[in-house]
CSV table of C-alpha atoms and ligand atoms in Angstrom, one decimal:
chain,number,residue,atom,x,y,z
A,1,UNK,CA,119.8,73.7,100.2
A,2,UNK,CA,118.3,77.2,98.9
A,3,UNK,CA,114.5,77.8,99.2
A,4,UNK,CA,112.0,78.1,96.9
A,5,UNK,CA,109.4,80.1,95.8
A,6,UNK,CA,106.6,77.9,95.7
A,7,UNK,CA,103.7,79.5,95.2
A,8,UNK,CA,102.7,83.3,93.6
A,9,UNK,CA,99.4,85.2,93.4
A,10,UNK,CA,98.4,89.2,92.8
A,11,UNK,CA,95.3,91.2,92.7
A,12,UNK,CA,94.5,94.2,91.1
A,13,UNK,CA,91.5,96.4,91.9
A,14,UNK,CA,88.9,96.6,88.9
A,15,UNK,CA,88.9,100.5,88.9
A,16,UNK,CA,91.0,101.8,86.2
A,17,UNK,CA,92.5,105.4,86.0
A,18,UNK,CA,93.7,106.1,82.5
A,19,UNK,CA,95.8,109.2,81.3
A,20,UNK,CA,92.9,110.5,80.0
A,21,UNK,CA,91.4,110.9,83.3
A,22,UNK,CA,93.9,112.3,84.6
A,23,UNK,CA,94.1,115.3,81.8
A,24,UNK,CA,90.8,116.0,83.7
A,25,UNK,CA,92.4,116.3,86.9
A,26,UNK,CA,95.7,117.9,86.5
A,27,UNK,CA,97.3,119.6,84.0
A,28,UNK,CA,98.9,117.2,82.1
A,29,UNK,CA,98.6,114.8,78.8
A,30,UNK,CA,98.8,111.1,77.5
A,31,UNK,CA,101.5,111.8,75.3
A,32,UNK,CA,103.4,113.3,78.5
A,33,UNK,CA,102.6,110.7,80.7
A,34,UNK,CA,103.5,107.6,78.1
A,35,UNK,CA,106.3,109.5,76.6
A,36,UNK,CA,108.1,110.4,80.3
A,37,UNK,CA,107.2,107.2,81.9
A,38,UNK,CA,105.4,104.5,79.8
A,39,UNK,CA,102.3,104.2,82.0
A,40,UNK,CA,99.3,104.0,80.3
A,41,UNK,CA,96.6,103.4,83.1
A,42,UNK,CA,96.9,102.3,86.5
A,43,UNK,CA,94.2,100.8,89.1
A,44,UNK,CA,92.6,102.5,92.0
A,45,UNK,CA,91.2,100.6,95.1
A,46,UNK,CA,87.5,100.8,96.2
A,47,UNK,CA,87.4,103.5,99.2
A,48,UNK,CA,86.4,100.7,101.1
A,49,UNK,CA,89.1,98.2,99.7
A,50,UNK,CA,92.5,98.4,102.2
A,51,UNK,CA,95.8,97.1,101.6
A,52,UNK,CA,95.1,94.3,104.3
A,53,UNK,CA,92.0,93.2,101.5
A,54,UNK,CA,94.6,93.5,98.8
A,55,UNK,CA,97.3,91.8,100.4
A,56,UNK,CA,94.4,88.7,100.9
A,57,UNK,CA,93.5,88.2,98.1
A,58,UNK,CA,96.9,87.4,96.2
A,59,UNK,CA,97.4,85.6,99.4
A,60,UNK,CA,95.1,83.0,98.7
A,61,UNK,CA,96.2,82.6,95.3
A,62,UNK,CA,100.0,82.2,96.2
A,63,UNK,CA,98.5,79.5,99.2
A,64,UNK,CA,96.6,77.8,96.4
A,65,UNK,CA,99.5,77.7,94.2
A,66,UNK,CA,102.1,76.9,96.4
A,67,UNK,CA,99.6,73.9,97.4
A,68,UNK,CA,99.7,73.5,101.2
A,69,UNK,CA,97.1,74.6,103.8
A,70,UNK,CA,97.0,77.9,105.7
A,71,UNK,CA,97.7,76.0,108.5
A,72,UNK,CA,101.1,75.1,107.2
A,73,UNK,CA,102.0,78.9,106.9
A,74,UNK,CA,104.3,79.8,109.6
A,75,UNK,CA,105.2,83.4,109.2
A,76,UNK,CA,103.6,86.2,107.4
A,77,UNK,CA,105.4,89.2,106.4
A,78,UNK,CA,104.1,92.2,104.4
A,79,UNK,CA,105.7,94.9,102.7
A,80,UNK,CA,104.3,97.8,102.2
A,81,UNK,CA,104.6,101.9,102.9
A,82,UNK,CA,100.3,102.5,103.0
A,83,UNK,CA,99.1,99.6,105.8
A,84,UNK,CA,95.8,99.7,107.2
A,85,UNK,CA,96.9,101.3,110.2
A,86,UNK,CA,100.7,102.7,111.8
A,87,UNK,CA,99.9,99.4,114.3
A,88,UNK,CA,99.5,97.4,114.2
A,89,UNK,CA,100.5,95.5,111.3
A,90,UNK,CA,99.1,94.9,108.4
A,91,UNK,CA,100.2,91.7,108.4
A,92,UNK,CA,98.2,90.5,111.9
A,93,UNK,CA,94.7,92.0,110.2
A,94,UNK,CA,96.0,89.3,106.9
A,95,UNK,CA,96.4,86.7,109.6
A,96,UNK,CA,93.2,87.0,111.0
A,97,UNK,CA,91.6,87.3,108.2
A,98,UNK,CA,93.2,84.1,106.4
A,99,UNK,CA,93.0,82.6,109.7
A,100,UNK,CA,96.4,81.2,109.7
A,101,UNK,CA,96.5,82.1,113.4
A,102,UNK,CA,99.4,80.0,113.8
A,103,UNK,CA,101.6,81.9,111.8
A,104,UNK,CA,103.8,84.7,113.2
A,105,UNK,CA,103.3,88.2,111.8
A,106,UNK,CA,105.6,91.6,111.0
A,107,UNK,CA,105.1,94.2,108.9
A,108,UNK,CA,108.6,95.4,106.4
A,109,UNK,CA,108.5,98.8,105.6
A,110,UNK,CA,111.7,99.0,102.7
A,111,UNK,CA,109.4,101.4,100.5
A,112,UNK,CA,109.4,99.9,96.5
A,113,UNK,CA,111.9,97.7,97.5
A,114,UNK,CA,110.1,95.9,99.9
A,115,UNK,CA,109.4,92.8,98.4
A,116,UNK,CA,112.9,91.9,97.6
A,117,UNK,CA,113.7,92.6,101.6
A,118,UNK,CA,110.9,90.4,102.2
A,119,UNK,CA,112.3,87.5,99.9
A,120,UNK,CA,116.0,88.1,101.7
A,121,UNK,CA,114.7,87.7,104.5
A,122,UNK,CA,112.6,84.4,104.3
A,123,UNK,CA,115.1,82.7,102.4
A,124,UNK,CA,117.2,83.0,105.5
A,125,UNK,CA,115.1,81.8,107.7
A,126,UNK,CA,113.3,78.9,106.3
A,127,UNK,CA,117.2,77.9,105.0
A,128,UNK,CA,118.1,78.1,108.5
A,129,UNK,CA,115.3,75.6,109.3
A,130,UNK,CA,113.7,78.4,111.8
A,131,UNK,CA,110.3,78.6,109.8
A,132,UNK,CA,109.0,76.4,107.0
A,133,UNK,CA,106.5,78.1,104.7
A,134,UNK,CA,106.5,81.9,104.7
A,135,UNK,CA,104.2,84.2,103.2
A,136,UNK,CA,105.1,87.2,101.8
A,137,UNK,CA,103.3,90.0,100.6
A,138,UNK,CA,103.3,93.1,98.7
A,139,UNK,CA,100.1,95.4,98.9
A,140,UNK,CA,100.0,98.8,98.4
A,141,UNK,CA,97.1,101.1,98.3
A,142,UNK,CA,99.3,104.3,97.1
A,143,UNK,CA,96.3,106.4,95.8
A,144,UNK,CA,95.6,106.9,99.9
A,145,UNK,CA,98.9,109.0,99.8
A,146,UNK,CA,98.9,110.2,96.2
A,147,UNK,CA,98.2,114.3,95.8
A,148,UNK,CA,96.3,114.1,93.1
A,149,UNK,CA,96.7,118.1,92.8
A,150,UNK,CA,100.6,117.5,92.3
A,151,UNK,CA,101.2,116.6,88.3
A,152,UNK,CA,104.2,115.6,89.2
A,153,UNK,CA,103.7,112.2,91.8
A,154,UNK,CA,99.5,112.0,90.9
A,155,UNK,CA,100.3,110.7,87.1
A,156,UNK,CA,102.9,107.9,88.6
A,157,UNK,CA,101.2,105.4,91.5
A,158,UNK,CA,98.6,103.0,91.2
A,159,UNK,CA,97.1,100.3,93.9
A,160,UNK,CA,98.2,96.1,93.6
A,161,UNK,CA,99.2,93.1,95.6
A,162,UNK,CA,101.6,90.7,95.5
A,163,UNK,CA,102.4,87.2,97.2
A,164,UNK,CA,105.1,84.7,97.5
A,165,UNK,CA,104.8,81.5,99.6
A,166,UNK,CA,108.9,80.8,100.5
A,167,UNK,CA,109.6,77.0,101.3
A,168,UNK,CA,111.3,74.1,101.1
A,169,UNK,CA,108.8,72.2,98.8
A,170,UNK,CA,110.7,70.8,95.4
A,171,UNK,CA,108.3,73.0,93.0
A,172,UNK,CA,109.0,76.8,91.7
A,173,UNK,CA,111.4,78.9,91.7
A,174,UNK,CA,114.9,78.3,93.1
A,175,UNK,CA,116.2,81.6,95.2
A,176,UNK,CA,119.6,81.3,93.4
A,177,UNK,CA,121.0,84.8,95.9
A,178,UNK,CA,119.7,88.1,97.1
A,179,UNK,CA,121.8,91.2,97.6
A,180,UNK,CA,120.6,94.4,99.6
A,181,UNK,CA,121.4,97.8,100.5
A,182,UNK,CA,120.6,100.9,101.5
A,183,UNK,CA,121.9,104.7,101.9
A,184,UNK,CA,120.2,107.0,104.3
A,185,UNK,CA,121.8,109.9,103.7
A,186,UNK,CA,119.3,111.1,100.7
A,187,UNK,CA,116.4,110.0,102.9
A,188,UNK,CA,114.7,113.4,102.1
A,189,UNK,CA,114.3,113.0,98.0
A,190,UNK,CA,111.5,110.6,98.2
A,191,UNK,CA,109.2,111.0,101.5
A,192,UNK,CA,106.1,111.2,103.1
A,193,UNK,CA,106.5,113.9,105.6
A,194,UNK,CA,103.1,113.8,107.7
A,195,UNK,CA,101.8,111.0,110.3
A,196,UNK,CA,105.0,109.7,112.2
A,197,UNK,CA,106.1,111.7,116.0
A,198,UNK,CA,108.1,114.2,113.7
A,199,UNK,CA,104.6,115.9,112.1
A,200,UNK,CA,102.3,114.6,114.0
A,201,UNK,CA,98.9,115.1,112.1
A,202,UNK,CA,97.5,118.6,112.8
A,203,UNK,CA,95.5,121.7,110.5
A,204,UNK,CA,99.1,122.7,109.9
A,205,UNK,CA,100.4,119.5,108.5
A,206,UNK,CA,97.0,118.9,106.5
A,207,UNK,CA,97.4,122.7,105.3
A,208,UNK,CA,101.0,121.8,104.0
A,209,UNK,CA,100.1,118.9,102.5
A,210,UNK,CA,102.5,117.0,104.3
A,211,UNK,CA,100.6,113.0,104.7
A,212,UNK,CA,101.6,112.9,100.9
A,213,UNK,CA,104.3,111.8,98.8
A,214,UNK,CA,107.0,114.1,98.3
A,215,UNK,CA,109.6,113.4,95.4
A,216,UNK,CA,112.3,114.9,93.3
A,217,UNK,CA,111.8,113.0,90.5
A,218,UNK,CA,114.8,113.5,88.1
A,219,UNK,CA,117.0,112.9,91.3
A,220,UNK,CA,115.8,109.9,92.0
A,221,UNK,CA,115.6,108.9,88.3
A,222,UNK,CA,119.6,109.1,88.6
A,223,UNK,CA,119.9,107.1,92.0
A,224,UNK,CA,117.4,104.6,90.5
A,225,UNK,CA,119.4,103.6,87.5
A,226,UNK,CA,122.9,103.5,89.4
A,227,UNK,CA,121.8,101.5,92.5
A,228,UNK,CA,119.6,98.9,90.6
A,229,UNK,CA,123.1,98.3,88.0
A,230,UNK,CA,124.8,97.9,91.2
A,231,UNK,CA,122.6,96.1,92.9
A,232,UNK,CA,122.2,93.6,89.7
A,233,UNK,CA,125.8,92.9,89.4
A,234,UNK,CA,126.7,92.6,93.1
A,235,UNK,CA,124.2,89.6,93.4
A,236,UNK,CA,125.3,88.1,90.1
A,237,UNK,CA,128.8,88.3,91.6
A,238,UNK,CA,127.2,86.6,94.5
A,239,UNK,CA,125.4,83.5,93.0
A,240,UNK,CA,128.7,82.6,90.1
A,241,UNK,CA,126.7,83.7,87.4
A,242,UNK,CA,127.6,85.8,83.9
A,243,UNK,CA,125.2,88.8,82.8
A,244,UNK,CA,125.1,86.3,79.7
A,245,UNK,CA,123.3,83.7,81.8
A,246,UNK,CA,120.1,86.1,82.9
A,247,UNK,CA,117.3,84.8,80.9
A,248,UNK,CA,114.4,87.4,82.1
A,249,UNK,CA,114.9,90.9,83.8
A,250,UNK,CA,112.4,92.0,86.1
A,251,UNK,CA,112.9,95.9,87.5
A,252,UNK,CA,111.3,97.8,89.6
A,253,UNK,CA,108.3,98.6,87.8
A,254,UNK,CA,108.8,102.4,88.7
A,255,UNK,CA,108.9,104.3,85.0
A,256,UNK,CA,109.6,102.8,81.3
A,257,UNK,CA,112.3,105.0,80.9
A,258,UNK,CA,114.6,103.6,83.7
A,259,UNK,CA,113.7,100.0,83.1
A,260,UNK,CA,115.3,100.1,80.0
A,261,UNK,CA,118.4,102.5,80.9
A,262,UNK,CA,119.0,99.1,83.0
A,263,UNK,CA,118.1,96.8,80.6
A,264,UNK,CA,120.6,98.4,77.8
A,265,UNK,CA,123.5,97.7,80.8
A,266,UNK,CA,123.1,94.2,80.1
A,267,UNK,CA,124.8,92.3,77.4
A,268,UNK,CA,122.6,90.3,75.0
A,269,UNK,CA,119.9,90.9,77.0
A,270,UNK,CA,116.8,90.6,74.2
A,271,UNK,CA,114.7,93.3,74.6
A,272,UNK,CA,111.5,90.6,74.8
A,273,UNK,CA,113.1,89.1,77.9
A,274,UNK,CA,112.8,92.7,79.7
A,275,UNK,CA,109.6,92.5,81.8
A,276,UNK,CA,108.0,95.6,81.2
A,277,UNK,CA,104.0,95.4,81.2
A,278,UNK,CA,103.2,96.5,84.7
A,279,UNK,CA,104.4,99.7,84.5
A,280,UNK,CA,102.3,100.1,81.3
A,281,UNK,CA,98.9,98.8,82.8
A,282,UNK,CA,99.6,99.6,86.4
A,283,UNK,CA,101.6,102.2,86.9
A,284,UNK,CA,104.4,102.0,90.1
A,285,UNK,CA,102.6,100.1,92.3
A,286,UNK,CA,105.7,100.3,94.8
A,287,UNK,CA,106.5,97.2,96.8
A,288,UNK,CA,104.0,95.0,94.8
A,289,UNK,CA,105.3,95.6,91.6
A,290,UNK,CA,107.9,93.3,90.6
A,291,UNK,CA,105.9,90.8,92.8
A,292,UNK,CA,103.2,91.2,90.3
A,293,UNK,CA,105.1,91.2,87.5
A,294,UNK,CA,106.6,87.4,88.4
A,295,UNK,CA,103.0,85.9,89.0
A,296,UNK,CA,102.1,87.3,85.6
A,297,UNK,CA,105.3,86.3,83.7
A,298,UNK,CA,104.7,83.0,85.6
A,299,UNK,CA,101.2,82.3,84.8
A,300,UNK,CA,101.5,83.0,81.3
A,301,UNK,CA,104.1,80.3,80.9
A,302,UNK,CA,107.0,82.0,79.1
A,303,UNK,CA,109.4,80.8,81.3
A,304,UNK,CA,111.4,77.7,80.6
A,305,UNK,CA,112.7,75.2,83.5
A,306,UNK,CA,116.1,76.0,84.2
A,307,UNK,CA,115.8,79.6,83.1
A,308,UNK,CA,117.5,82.4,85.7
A,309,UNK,CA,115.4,85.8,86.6
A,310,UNK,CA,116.9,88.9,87.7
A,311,UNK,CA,114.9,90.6,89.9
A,312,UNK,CA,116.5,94.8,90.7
A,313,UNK,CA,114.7,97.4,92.9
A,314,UNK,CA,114.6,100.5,94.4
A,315,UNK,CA,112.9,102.8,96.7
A,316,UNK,CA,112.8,105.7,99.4
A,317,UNK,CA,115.2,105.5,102.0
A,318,UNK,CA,116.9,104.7,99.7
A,319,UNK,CA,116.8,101.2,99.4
A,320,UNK,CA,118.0,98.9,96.6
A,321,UNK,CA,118.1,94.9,96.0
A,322,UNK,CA,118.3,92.1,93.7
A,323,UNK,CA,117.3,88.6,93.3
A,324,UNK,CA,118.1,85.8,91.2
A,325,UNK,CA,115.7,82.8,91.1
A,326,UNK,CA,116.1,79.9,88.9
A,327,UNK,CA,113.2,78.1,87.1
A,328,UNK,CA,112.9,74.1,88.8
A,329,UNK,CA,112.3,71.3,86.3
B,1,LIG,N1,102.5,116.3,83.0
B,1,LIG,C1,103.1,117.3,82.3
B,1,LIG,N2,104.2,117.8,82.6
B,1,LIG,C2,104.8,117.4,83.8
B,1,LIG,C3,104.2,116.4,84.6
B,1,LIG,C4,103.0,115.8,84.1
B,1,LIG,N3,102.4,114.9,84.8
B,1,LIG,N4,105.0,116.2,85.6
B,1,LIG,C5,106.1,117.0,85.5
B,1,LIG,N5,105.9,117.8,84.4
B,1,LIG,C6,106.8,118.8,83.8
B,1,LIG,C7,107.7,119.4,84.9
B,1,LIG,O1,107.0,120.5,85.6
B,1,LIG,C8,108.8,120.0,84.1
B,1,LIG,O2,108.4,121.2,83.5
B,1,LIG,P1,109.5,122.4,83.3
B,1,LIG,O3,110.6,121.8,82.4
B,1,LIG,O4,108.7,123.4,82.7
B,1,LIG,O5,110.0,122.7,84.7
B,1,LIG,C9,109.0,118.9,83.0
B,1,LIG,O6,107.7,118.2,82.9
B,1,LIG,C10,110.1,117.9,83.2
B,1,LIG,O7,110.0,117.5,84.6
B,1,LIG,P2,111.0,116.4,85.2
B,1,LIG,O8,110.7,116.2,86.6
B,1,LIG,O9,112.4,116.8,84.8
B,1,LIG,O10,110.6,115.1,84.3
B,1,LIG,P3,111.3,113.8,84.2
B,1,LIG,O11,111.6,113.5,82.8
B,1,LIG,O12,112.4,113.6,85.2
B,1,LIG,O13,110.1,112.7,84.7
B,1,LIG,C11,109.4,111.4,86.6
B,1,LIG,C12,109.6,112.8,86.0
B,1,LIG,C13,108.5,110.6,85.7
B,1,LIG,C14,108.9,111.6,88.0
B,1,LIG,C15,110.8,110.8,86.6
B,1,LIG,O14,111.8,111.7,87.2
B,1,LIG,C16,110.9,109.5,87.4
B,1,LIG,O15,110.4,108.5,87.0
B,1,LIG,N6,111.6,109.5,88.6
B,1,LIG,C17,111.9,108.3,89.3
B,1,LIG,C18,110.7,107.7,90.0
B,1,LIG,C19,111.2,106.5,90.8
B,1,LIG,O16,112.0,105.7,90.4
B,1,LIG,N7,110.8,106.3,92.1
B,1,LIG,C20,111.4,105.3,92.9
B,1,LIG,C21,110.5,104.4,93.5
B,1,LIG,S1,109.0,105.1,94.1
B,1,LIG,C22,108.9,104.7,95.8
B,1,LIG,O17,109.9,104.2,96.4
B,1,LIG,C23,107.7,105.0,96.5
């Protein structure tokens, strides 16, 4: 029997950065930023606002949702590349804060693609029978490692949680399949240099700039588009399923521009069925994002029982998965 999603929730910070704030900060524009990547304003967390709070309050939605008590959450794992602290995890200052002390805790560090590890790996487990609920969560508070003096990565990031609750509970979302991967080897085009044994934090590091994020952008563009194709038709190939019989598509939520390179890979794919709006009101909000973009897509009520989502992603490493879940009647 496959798991289900039963349960989804996401927070967003009330402070908006828009474009035009940003022309204030860096030189840049609106036009360049909607034009070269569709986002149109992101959200900024409170300085006093981590992604442990984040990561709580979609939480409790996705608990609520899902309908069981915290005490009937067994596991809790969070994805994300800014936690509260290198350790320990993020996910044992959620426990104690949702008091689900019951509940084992890890923290999944698979950069934007985070989310979709998470899923893979709860399926698994409660389909083995080795946990029964598991919460997982999204939360990233990227404008703690954004260099707002760097046009280039400042314009892109915004702050957002997301959360699943992964059972065995006949309500949700079916998980149809997951596929992952991964490649190493161009672990330097998307990095955050500074804060691990290798540059240890010192005047030097803070003088290079090195605790932010480093990317070469039209690189990664490339990588983006290939792996997330792959990725897509790997775990189609996986679950028996056509490209004719994906309903909704839900990328990575990383820039306008590559959503719809994937999208136009599909066949009779209606452009409508490609989710898109988080990008445009959030900006790449990393692991959270196409965690976000379900709860919305599911709390609006668009999708039909029966109806199959694609979820695709990628991130540093680089990492890359999809997902297919299946709307239950
Ligand atoms: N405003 C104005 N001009 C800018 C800005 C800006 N904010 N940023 C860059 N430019 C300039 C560049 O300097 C360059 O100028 P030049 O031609 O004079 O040298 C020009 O615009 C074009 O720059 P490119 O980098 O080629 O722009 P591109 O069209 O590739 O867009 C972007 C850049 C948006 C970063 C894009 O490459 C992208 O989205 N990359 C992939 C991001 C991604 O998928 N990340 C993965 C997940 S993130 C994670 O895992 C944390």
């Amino acid at each position: 029997m496959n798991a289900n999603i039963i349960g989804t929730g996401s927070y967003l910070p009330k402070k908006i950065l828009t474009n035009y704030d940003l022309e204030k900060m860096v030189d840049t524009s609106n036009e360049w930023i909607v034009t070269r990547t569709g986002i149109k304003e992101r959200r900024i967390a409170a300085d006093d606002e981590y992604t442990s709070d984040m990561g709580v309050e979609a939480a409790k939605k996705a608990i609520k949702d899902a309908e069981i008590g915290y005490e009937e959450i067994d596991f809790i794992m969070t994805a994300t590349l800014t936690p509260d602290y290198i350790f320990p995890s993020t996910s044992c200052i959620i426990q104690k804060k949702i008091k689900a002390y019951q509940a084992a805790a890890v923290d999944i560090q698979a950069a934007c693609s985070g989310y979709i590890y998470a899923l893979s790996l709860a399926k698994a487990l409660v389909e083995q029978k080795v946990y029964k609920n598991i919460l997982i969560i999204a939360s990233e508070k990227l404008s703690s490692i954004v260099d707002y003096k760097d046009r280039s990565t400042c314009v892109l990031f915004g702050d957002g949680a997301a959360a699943a609750v992964v059972g065995l509970k006949n309500k949700g979302y079916e998980i149809k399949g997951v596929s992952l991967g991964a490649d190493g080897r161009e672990s330097d085009l998307l990095i955050l240099p500074g804060g691990g044994c290798r540059y240890v934090p010192s005047h030097e590091t803070i003088d290079r700039r090195l605790h932010y994020v480093k990317m070469a952008g039209n690189e990664v563009f490339k990588h983006a588009i290939r792996k997330m194709e792959f990725a897509s038709k790997d775990c189609l190939k996986k679950v028996g399923l056509q490209e004719e019989d994906i309903d909704w598509l839900i990328p990575h939520q990383a820039n306008e521009r590559i959503i719809m390179a994937i999208a136009k890979r599909f066949k009779n794919l209606p452009l409508d069925k490609v989710y898109k709006s988080v990008i445009e009101k959030y900006g790449n909000t990393s692991a959270s994002s196409v965690g976000i973009a379900l709860d919305e897509l599911d709390k609006e009520g668009r999708v039909k029982n029966g109806e199959n989502i694609l979820f695709t992603v990628f991130g540093a490493g680089f990492t890359w998965g999809a997902a297919i879940i299946t709307k239950r009647g």
